[in-house]
Amino acid sequence: MDINRKTPADIDQQHYDMVVIGSGFGSSFFLSEALKHTKGRVLIVEWGDYHPWAWQIEKQLNTAIPTAETYANRHDKPWNTTIALGGGMNCWFSQTPRMHPSDFATQSKYGIGHDWPISYDDLEPFYCQAEEIMSIAGDADMHRALPRSKPFPQPPHKGSSIDVIMKQAMPDHHFIMPTGRARVATGNRSACCANATCNLCPVNAKFTAENGFSDLYSHPQVDVCLKTEVRTLESQGNAIRSATLASEGREFVVHGDLFVLGANAIQSPAILLRSGIEHGDTGRGLHEQVGLDVEVYLDGLGNFDGSTITTGLNYFFYDGDFRRERSACLVYFENRWPHGLRLEPGRWNQTLPLMLVSEDLPNRDSRITVDPSSGQAVIDYAGESAYAERGIQHAFDHLNELLAPLPVESIEARRKRLTESHVQGTLRMGRDGDGSVVDSGMVHHRMRNLVVVGTSTYPSCSPANPSLTAAALSLRAANLLFS
């Protein structure tokens, strides 16, 4: 992939119309839309390096920077990020469900959490645009749960024999998982091979920065400065004027008119805190989903004949007035065997791995701070909510109802999931004065030339994978800003 590379020395004291910090979903999708509207010079500053797909497969790594070295963690829970050009587009498993309409209004509807300052309908056209960019393969029947104005760009993956039964029995709740893993090969992506190693896809089937945004990083208006960390933003009045960068023990300064902050939900608030830019709950509300791995033994029904790693997505436990008391829960039907195969003769595939994934309530005490001497980001996590635990427990206790169409032999909880690798919150969007940091257009309440993108802006925690929503939010923000 060609990149318009610049060294920190090349850009020192230079002025750009737009300075983009980070290059993951939020930043790259924002820039892809912004370049349709602006003729100005753009700089991307990325802490990590560019690691081609072939390098990642050879090294079996998504980045050369160990995640744990980028922050201090006061809790045992891991928080996974990828510091590299493309950010999470390198490591993601490419699960792309939308958020549910109710997820945007949990306070108004159920009296819990925070409402988003936008609705599902506000975001829906941009969901479609993001799905088109990533050639999402999806189930047309999903409109029964999540309204949509356009069809999926690609047909759905082949479900397992189990999914066929579940879709017939529960047509309003069970769907084939939408994914950024190609069902049909494209000009630069193979069809998914169902190898179940999606973080390091062996056939280059999933959407990545390299196969999806190569034109972005080589665009004549765009310079890319890699292996360079943004340490602080300097402001005057209600505007950011410059950014201080660090690379190989030296500091550099770049000036700009518009700044786009999309590092991640750990590093973005750390940059603001080091800069003395604290508004609302800056750094607070760190969260992600809560998960449980389950294994179901089946009597006479085989599994693992689908065409991708996760074939089914079930909404039986997702929405309703019960969310006043316990969390929503998504059930993922797996086309892999993380718990091994059965040993009985002739019954090796009569097993169904499930993932139960619940929303959690963001807690102000789960927060990012910075070390006063080094400036390094520090994670102080207060733990999962009882609300999330009740939702997971209810779903597990009632799995027999969900799985009634199947010949179930036994249901066993295998392990609590340590992380879903979805780092969210810390710079949430909302209305000024309610503790939020950015507005409905993702512009900082105080610094009006600072746009914050990515999952750091999430006011609440849907059970759904967050990447598609991050992409759609950025497309919408750029459209609003430049239209």
Coordinates of C-alpha atoms in Angstrom, one line a residue:
M1 CA 0.0 0.0 0.0
D2 CA 1.4 3.4 -1.0
I3 CA 1.4 6.0 1.9
N4 CA 2.3 9.6 1.7
R5 CA 4.8 9.3 4.6
K6 CA 6.2 12.2 6.4
T7 CA 8.7 12.2 9.3
P8 CA 8.0 14.3 12.4
A9 CA 10.8 16.6 11.3
D10 CA 9.1 17.1 7.9
I11 CA 5.9 18.4 9.6
D12 CA 7.5 20.3 12.5
Q13 CA 5.9 23.8 12.7
Q14 CA 3.9 23.1 9.5
H15 CA 0.2 24.1 9.2
Y16 CA -2.6 21.8 8.0
D17 CA -6.2 22.5 7.4
M18 CA -7.0 19.3 9.3
V19 CA -5.0 17.2 11.8
V20 CA -6.3 13.7 12.4
I21 CA -5.1 11.9 15.5
G22 CA -5.2 8.2 15.2
S23 CA -6.3 6.1 12.2
G24 CA -8.8 3.6 13.3
F25 CA -12.5 3.3 12.4
G26 CA -13.5 6.7 13.7
S27 CA -10.7 8.7 12.1
S28 CA -10.5 6.9 8.8
F29 CA -14.2 6.9 8.1
F30 CA -14.5 10.5 9.1
L31 CA -11.6 11.4 6.7
S32 CA -13.1 9.3 3.9
E33 CA -16.2 11.5 4.0
A34 CA -14.4 14.8 4.7
L35 CA -12.2 14.5 1.6
K36 CA -15.3 14.7 -0.5
H37 CA -15.9 18.2 0.8
T38 CA -12.6 19.8 1.5
K39 CA -9.6 20.7 -0.7
G40 CA -7.3 21.5 2.2
R41 CA -4.2 19.7 3.4
V42 CA -4.7 16.9 5.9
L43 CA -2.2 15.3 8.3
I44 CA -2.8 11.9 10.0
V45 CA -0.6 11.3 13.1
E46 CA -0.5 7.7 14.1
W47 CA 1.4 6.3 17.2
G48 CA 1.9 2.9 15.6
D49 CA 3.5 1.8 12.3
Y50 CA 2.0 0.5 9.1
H51 CA 2.0 -3.4 9.2
P52 CA 0.9 -4.9 5.9
W53 CA -1.4 -7.9 5.9
A54 CA 1.5 -10.2 4.8
W55 CA 3.6 -8.9 7.7
Q56 CA 0.8 -9.6 10.2
I57 CA 0.3 -13.2 8.9
E58 CA 4.1 -13.9 9.0
K59 CA 4.5 -12.4 12.5
Q60 CA 1.1 -13.5 13.8
L61 CA 0.7 -10.0 15.2
N62 CA -1.5 -7.0 14.4
T63 CA 1.0 -4.5 15.9
A64 CA 4.6 -4.2 17.1
I65 CA 3.5 -2.3 20.2
P66 CA 2.2 -4.5 23.1
T67 CA -1.1 -3.1 24.3
A68 CA -0.1 -3.3 28.0
E69 CA 2.9 -1.0 27.4
T70 CA 0.6 1.9 26.3
Y71 CA -1.1 2.3 29.7
A72 CA -1.0 1.4 33.4
N73 CA -3.8 -0.8 34.6
R74 CA -5.0 -0.9 38.2
H75 CA -7.3 -3.8 37.6
D76 CA -6.9 -7.4 36.4
K77 CA -9.3 -6.9 33.5
P78 CA -7.5 -6.5 30.1
W79 CA -8.4 -3.7 27.7
N80 CA -7.3 -4.6 24.2
T81 CA -6.4 -2.0 21.6
T82 CA -4.3 -2.0 18.4
I83 CA -1.8 0.8 18.0
A84 CA -1.0 0.7 14.3
L85 CA -2.1 2.4 11.1
G86 CA -5.8 1.3 10.8
G87 CA -6.2 0.7 14.5
G88 CA -8.9 -1.8 15.2
M89 CA -9.4 -2.5 11.5
N90 CA -6.3 -4.7 11.8
C91 CA -7.5 -7.0 14.6
W92 CA -11.3 -6.9 14.5
F93 CA -13.3 -10.1 13.8
S94 CA -15.6 -8.1 11.5
Q95 CA -18.9 -8.7 13.3
T96 CA -21.1 -5.8 12.2
P97 CA -24.6 -5.8 13.8
R98 CA -26.2 -2.4 14.2
M99 CA -27.3 -1.1 17.5
H100 CA -30.9 -1.6 18.4
P101 CA -33.2 1.5 18.2
S102 CA -33.9 1.2 22.0
D103 CA -30.2 1.4 22.7
F104 CA -30.2 5.1 21.9
A105 CA -32.8 5.9 24.5
T106 CA -32.4 3.6 27.5
Q107 CA -32.9 6.5 30.0
S108 CA -36.1 7.7 28.3
K109 CA -37.6 4.2 27.8
Y110 CA -36.3 2.3 30.9
G111 CA -34.9 4.8 33.3
I112 CA -31.3 3.5 33.1
G113 CA -28.1 4.8 31.7
H114 CA -27.8 7.8 29.3
D115 CA -29.8 8.7 26.2
W116 CA -27.8 9.4 23.1
P117 CA -28.4 12.9 21.6
I118 CA -29.3 11.2 18.3
S119 CA -31.7 8.4 17.4
Y120 CA -31.4 5.2 15.4
D121 CA -33.3 7.0 12.5
D122 CA -30.7 9.8 12.5
L123 CA -27.9 7.3 12.1
E124 CA -29.7 4.8 9.7
P125 CA -28.6 6.3 6.4
F126 CA -25.0 6.3 7.6
Y127 CA -25.2 2.7 8.7
C128 CA -26.2 2.0 5.1
Q129 CA -23.2 4.0 3.8
A130 CA -20.7 2.3 6.2
E131 CA -22.1 -1.1 5.2
E132 CA -21.6 -0.2 1.5
I133 CA -18.0 0.9 2.1
M134 CA -17.2 -2.4 3.8
S135 CA -19.3 -4.6 1.5
I136 CA -21.1 -6.1 4.5
A137 CA -22.6 -9.5 4.0
G138 CA -26.0 -9.7 5.8
D139 CA -29.4 -11.3 6.3
A140 CA -32.2 -9.4 4.6
D141 CA -34.6 -10.7 7.4
M142 CA -32.8 -8.5 9.9
H143 CA -35.2 -5.7 9.1
R144 CA -37.6 -7.4 11.4
A145 CA -35.5 -6.3 14.4
L146 CA -33.4 -3.4 13.0
P147 CA -35.2 -1.3 10.3
R148 CA -33.2 -0.5 7.2
S149 CA -33.6 1.6 4.1
K150 CA -31.2 -0.3 1.8
P151 CA -30.3 -4.0 1.3
F152 CA -27.0 -5.4 2.5
P153 CA -24.3 -5.1 -0.2
Q154 CA -23.5 -8.8 -0.1
P155 CA -25.7 -11.9 0.5
P156 CA -25.6 -13.5 4.0
H157 CA -23.1 -16.2 4.9
K158 CA -24.3 -19.8 4.9
G159 CA -25.8 -20.5 8.3
S160 CA -25.3 -23.8 10.1
S161 CA -27.9 -26.6 10.2
I162 CA -28.7 -25.2 13.6
D163 CA -29.3 -21.7 12.2
V164 CA -31.8 -23.1 9.6
I165 CA -33.9 -24.6 12.4
M166 CA -33.7 -21.5 14.6
K167 CA -34.6 -19.1 11.8
Q168 CA -37.6 -21.2 10.9
A169 CA -38.8 -21.4 14.6
M170 CA -37.9 -17.7 15.5
P171 CA -38.1 -15.6 12.3
D172 CA -38.3 -12.3 14.3
H173 CA -35.3 -13.1 16.5
H174 CA -32.8 -15.3 14.8
F175 CA -30.6 -14.0 11.9
I176 CA -27.4 -14.8 10.1
M177 CA -24.7 -12.6 11.5
P178 CA -23.9 -9.5 9.4
T179 CA -20.1 -9.3 8.8
G180 CA -17.3 -7.5 7.1
R181 CA -16.0 -10.9 6.1
A182 CA -16.8 -11.2 2.5
R183 CA -19.3 -13.9 1.5
V184 CA -18.5 -13.2 -2.2
A185 CA -14.9 -12.3 -3.2
T186 CA -14.4 -8.7 -4.3
G187 CA -11.6 -7.1 -6.3
N188 CA -9.2 -7.0 -3.4
R189 CA -10.8 -9.4 -0.8
S190 CA -11.2 -13.2 -0.9
A191 CA -14.4 -14.9 0.3
C192 CA -14.3 -16.0 4.0
C193 CA -12.7 -19.4 4.5
A194 CA -14.3 -20.0 7.9
N195 CA -10.8 -20.6 9.4
A196 CA -11.9 -19.0 12.7
T197 CA -8.7 -16.9 13.0
C198 CA -10.3 -13.6 12.1
N199 CA -8.0 -11.3 13.9
L200 CA -5.3 -12.6 11.5
C201 CA -7.4 -13.5 8.5
P202 CA -5.3 -15.9 6.4
V203 CA -7.1 -15.1 3.1
N204 CA -7.6 -11.3 3.4
A205 CA -11.4 -11.7 3.4
K206 CA -12.3 -9.1 6.1
F207 CA -12.4 -5.4 5.6
T208 CA -9.2 -3.7 6.7
A209 CA -7.5 -0.3 6.4
E210 CA -5.2 -1.8 3.8
N211 CA -7.7 -3.4 1.5
G212 CA -10.4 -0.8 2.1
F213 CA -8.8 2.6 2.6
S214 CA -5.5 2.4 0.5
D215 CA -6.6 5.4 -1.5
L216 CA -7.1 7.4 1.6
Y217 CA -3.5 7.1 2.9
S218 CA -2.1 7.8 -0.6
H219 CA -4.5 10.7 -1.3
P220 CA -2.6 13.7 -2.7
Q221 CA -4.1 16.0 0.1
V222 CA -3.1 13.6 2.9
D223 CA 0.2 13.3 4.7
V224 CA 0.8 10.4 7.1
C225 CA 3.2 10.6 10.1
L226 CA 3.7 7.2 11.7
K227 CA 5.5 6.1 14.9
T228 CA 4.6 9.4 16.4
E229 CA 2.6 10.0 19.6
V230 CA 0.4 13.1 20.2
R231 CA 1.1 14.2 23.7
T232 CA -0.8 17.4 24.1
L233 CA -3.1 19.8 22.3
E234 CA -2.5 23.5 22.8
S235 CA -5.5 25.8 22.8
Q236 CA -6.4 29.5 22.8
G237 CA -9.9 30.5 23.8
N238 CA -12.3 28.0 22.5
A239 CA -10.1 26.5 19.8
I240 CA -7.2 24.1 19.5
R241 CA -4.2 25.8 17.8
S242 CA -1.5 23.1 17.7
A243 CA -0.5 19.6 18.8
T244 CA 2.8 18.6 20.4
L245 CA 4.1 15.3 19.1
A246 CA 6.8 12.9 20.5
S247 CA 9.0 10.6 18.5
E248 CA 12.3 9.0 19.3
G249 CA 12.9 11.2 22.4
R250 CA 12.2 14.5 20.6
E251 CA 9.2 16.8 20.5
F252 CA 7.7 18.5 17.5
V253 CA 4.7 20.8 16.9
V254 CA 2.1 20.9 14.2
H255 CA -0.5 23.6 13.7
G256 CA -4.0 23.2 12.3
D257 CA -7.5 24.7 11.8
L258 CA -9.5 21.5 12.5
F259 CA -8.4 18.7 14.8
V260 CA -10.0 15.2 14.8
L261 CA -9.3 13.2 17.9
G262 CA -9.7 9.4 17.3
A263 CA -6.9 7.7 19.2
N264 CA -9.0 5.3 21.2
A265 CA -11.1 5.4 24.4
I266 CA -8.0 5.2 26.6
Q267 CA -5.6 7.4 24.7
S268 CA -8.0 10.1 23.5
P269 CA -9.0 11.2 27.0
A270 CA -5.4 10.9 28.1
I271 CA -4.4 13.4 25.5
L272 CA -7.1 15.9 26.7
L273 CA -6.2 15.4 30.3
R274 CA -2.5 16.0 29.7
S275 CA -3.6 19.1 27.8
G276 CA -5.6 20.4 30.8
I277 CA -8.8 20.2 28.6
E278 CA -11.3 18.8 31.0
H279 CA -15.0 19.3 30.3
G280 CA -17.9 17.2 31.7
D281 CA -16.9 13.7 32.5
T282 CA -13.7 13.6 30.6
G283 CA -12.0 10.3 31.1
R284 CA -15.0 8.8 33.0
G285 CA -17.4 6.0 32.1
L286 CA -15.0 3.5 30.6
H287 CA -17.0 0.4 29.7
E288 CA -17.5 -2.6 27.5
Q289 CA -19.9 -5.5 27.2
V290 CA -20.0 -8.5 29.6
G291 CA -19.8 -12.0 28.2
L292 CA -20.2 -15.6 29.1
D293 CA -19.1 -18.7 27.0
V294 CA -21.6 -21.5 27.0
E295 CA -21.5 -25.0 25.4
V296 CA -24.6 -26.9 24.5
Y297 CA -24.5 -30.6 23.8
L298 CA -27.0 -31.8 21.1
D299 CA -28.6 -35.1 20.6
G300 CA -28.3 -36.2 17.0
L301 CA -27.9 -32.8 15.4
G302 CA -24.5 -31.7 14.0
N303 CA -22.9 -28.3 13.8
F304 CA -20.0 -26.5 12.1
D305 CA -21.4 -26.5 8.5
G306 CA -21.7 -22.7 8.2
S307 CA -19.5 -20.5 6.1
T308 CA -18.0 -18.2 8.7
I309 CA -16.8 -18.1 12.3
T310 CA -20.1 -16.9 13.9
T311 CA -23.2 -17.7 11.9
G312 CA -26.2 -16.9 14.1
L313 CA -27.3 -13.8 16.1
N314 CA -30.3 -14.2 18.3
Y315 CA -32.3 -11.3 19.8
F316 CA -34.6 -13.3 22.1
F317 CA -33.2 -11.7 25.3
Y318 CA -32.6 -8.2 23.8
D319 CA -35.3 -5.7 24.3
G320 CA -38.3 -5.0 26.5
D321 CA -39.4 -3.4 29.7
F322 CA -37.2 -5.9 31.6
R323 CA -34.3 -3.5 30.8
R324 CA -35.4 -1.4 33.8
E325 CA -34.1 -4.2 36.0
R326 CA -31.6 -6.3 34.0
S327 CA -29.5 -5.9 30.9
A328 CA -30.2 -6.8 27.3
C329 CA -28.3 -9.8 26.0
L330 CA -27.3 -11.0 22.5
V331 CA -26.7 -14.7 21.8
Y332 CA -24.0 -15.5 19.3
F333 CA -24.2 -19.0 17.6
E334 CA -20.7 -20.1 16.9
N335 CA -19.4 -22.1 13.9
R336 CA -16.1 -23.1 15.7
W337 CA -15.2 -25.3 18.6
P338 CA -13.4 -23.3 21.4
H339 CA -14.2 -26.0 23.9
G340 CA -13.1 -28.9 21.8
L341 CA -15.0 -31.6 19.9
R342 CA -17.0 -34.4 21.4
L343 CA -15.2 -37.7 21.9
E344 CA -18.1 -40.1 21.5
P345 CA -17.9 -42.0 18.2
G346 CA -20.0 -40.4 15.6
R347 CA -20.9 -37.3 17.7
W348 CA -17.9 -35.1 17.2
N349 CA -19.9 -32.1 16.0
Q350 CA -23.0 -32.5 18.1
T351 CA -22.1 -29.4 20.1
L352 CA -23.1 -25.8 19.9
P353 CA -20.8 -23.1 21.4
L354 CA -22.7 -19.9 22.4
M355 CA -21.5 -16.5 23.5
L356 CA -23.9 -14.5 25.7
V357 CA -23.0 -10.8 25.4
S358 CA -24.7 -8.2 27.7
E359 CA -24.7 -4.5 27.8
D360 CA -23.2 -2.9 30.9
L361 CA -24.0 0.4 32.7
P362 CA -21.2 2.9 32.4
N363 CA -19.8 3.9 35.8
R364 CA -18.3 7.3 36.4
D365 CA -15.8 5.7 38.8
S366 CA -14.4 3.6 35.9
R367 CA -12.1 6.1 34.4
I368 CA -8.9 7.1 32.7
T369 CA -6.4 9.4 34.5
V370 CA -2.8 10.2 33.7
D371 CA 0.3 9.6 35.7
P372 CA 1.4 13.0 37.0
S373 CA 5.1 12.3 36.3
S374 CA 5.1 10.4 33.0
G375 CA 1.7 11.5 31.6
Q376 CA 1.0 7.8 30.8
A377 CA -2.7 6.8 30.7
V378 CA -3.9 5.0 33.8
I379 CA -7.0 2.7 33.8
D380 CA -8.9 2.6 37.1
Y381 CA -11.8 0.2 36.5
A382 CA -14.6 -0.1 39.1
G383 CA -15.9 -3.4 37.8
E384 CA -19.0 -4.7 36.1
S385 CA -22.5 -3.7 37.2
A386 CA -25.0 -5.9 39.0
Y387 CA -27.4 -4.9 36.2
A388 CA -25.2 -6.6 33.6
E389 CA -24.7 -9.7 35.8
R390 CA -28.5 -10.1 36.2
G391 CA -29.0 -9.9 32.4
I392 CA -26.3 -12.6 31.8
Q393 CA -27.7 -14.8 34.5
H394 CA -31.2 -14.5 33.3
A395 CA -30.2 -15.4 29.7
F396 CA -28.3 -18.4 30.9
D397 CA -31.1 -19.6 33.2
H398 CA -33.6 -19.4 30.3
L399 CA -31.5 -20.8 27.5
N400 CA -33.7 -23.9 27.5
E401 CA -36.6 -21.7 26.3
L402 CA -34.5 -20.1 23.5
L403 CA -33.2 -23.5 22.4
A404 CA -36.5 -25.3 22.5
P405 CA -36.5 -25.9 18.7
L406 CA -33.2 -27.9 19.1
P407 CA -32.6 -31.4 20.5
V408 CA -30.7 -30.2 23.6
E409 CA -28.9 -32.8 25.7
S410 CA -27.2 -30.4 28.2
I411 CA -26.2 -26.8 28.7
E412 CA -23.0 -25.8 30.5
A413 CA -21.4 -22.5 31.4
R414 CA -17.8 -22.8 30.3
R415 CA -16.1 -19.5 31.4
K416 CA -16.7 -15.9 31.9
R417 CA -15.2 -13.9 29.1
L418 CA -12.4 -11.6 30.4
T419 CA -13.0 -9.0 27.6
E420 CA -14.9 -8.4 24.4
S421 CA -12.1 -6.1 23.3
H422 CA -14.5 -3.2 22.9
V423 CA -13.1 -0.1 24.7
Q424 CA -15.9 2.4 25.0
G425 CA -17.0 5.6 26.8
T426 CA -14.7 8.2 28.5
L427 CA -15.7 11.1 26.1
R428 CA -19.4 10.6 25.8
M429 CA -21.7 12.6 23.6
G430 CA -24.7 14.4 24.9
R431 CA -26.1 17.9 25.7
D432 CA -23.8 20.4 27.3
G433 CA -24.2 20.4 31.0
D434 CA -25.2 16.8 31.4
G435 CA -21.7 15.6 32.0
S436 CA -21.1 14.8 28.3
V437 CA -17.9 16.0 26.5
V438 CA -19.1 16.3 22.8
D439 CA -22.3 17.2 21.2
S440 CA -24.6 15.3 18.8
G441 CA -22.3 16.2 15.9
M442 CA -19.3 14.9 17.9
V443 CA -17.8 18.4 18.3
H444 CA -16.3 19.1 21.7
H445 CA -18.6 21.3 23.8
R446 CA -15.8 23.7 24.7
M447 CA -13.2 23.4 21.9
R448 CA -15.3 24.1 18.8
N449 CA -12.7 23.1 16.3
L450 CA -12.1 19.7 17.9
V451 CA -14.1 16.7 16.6
V452 CA -14.0 13.5 18.7
V453 CA -14.6 10.2 16.9
G454 CA -14.6 6.5 17.7
T455 CA -16.1 4.5 20.5
S456 CA -14.9 6.9 23.3
T457 CA -18.1 8.9 22.5
Y458 CA -20.6 6.2 23.4
P459 CA -23.0 7.3 26.1
S460 CA -24.2 3.7 26.7
C461 CA -23.2 0.1 26.1
S462 CA -25.2 -1.9 23.5
P463 CA -24.6 -5.7 23.5
A464 CA -23.8 -5.3 19.8
N465 CA -20.3 -5.0 18.4
P466 CA -19.4 -1.3 18.2
S467 CA -17.3 -0.9 15.1
L468 CA -20.1 -0.4 12.5
T469 CA -21.7 2.2 14.7
A470 CA -18.3 4.0 15.1
A471 CA -18.0 4.1 11.3
A472 CA -21.5 5.4 10.8
L473 CA -21.1 8.1 13.5
S474 CA -18.0 9.4 11.8
L475 CA -19.6 9.5 8.3
R476 CA -22.5 11.4 9.9
A477 CA -20.2 13.8 11.8
A478 CA -18.2 14.7 8.7
N479 CA -21.3 15.1 6.6
L480 CA -22.8 17.5 9.2
L481 CA -19.6 19.5 9.5
F482 CA -18.9 20.0 5.8
S483 CA -22.4 20.0 4.3

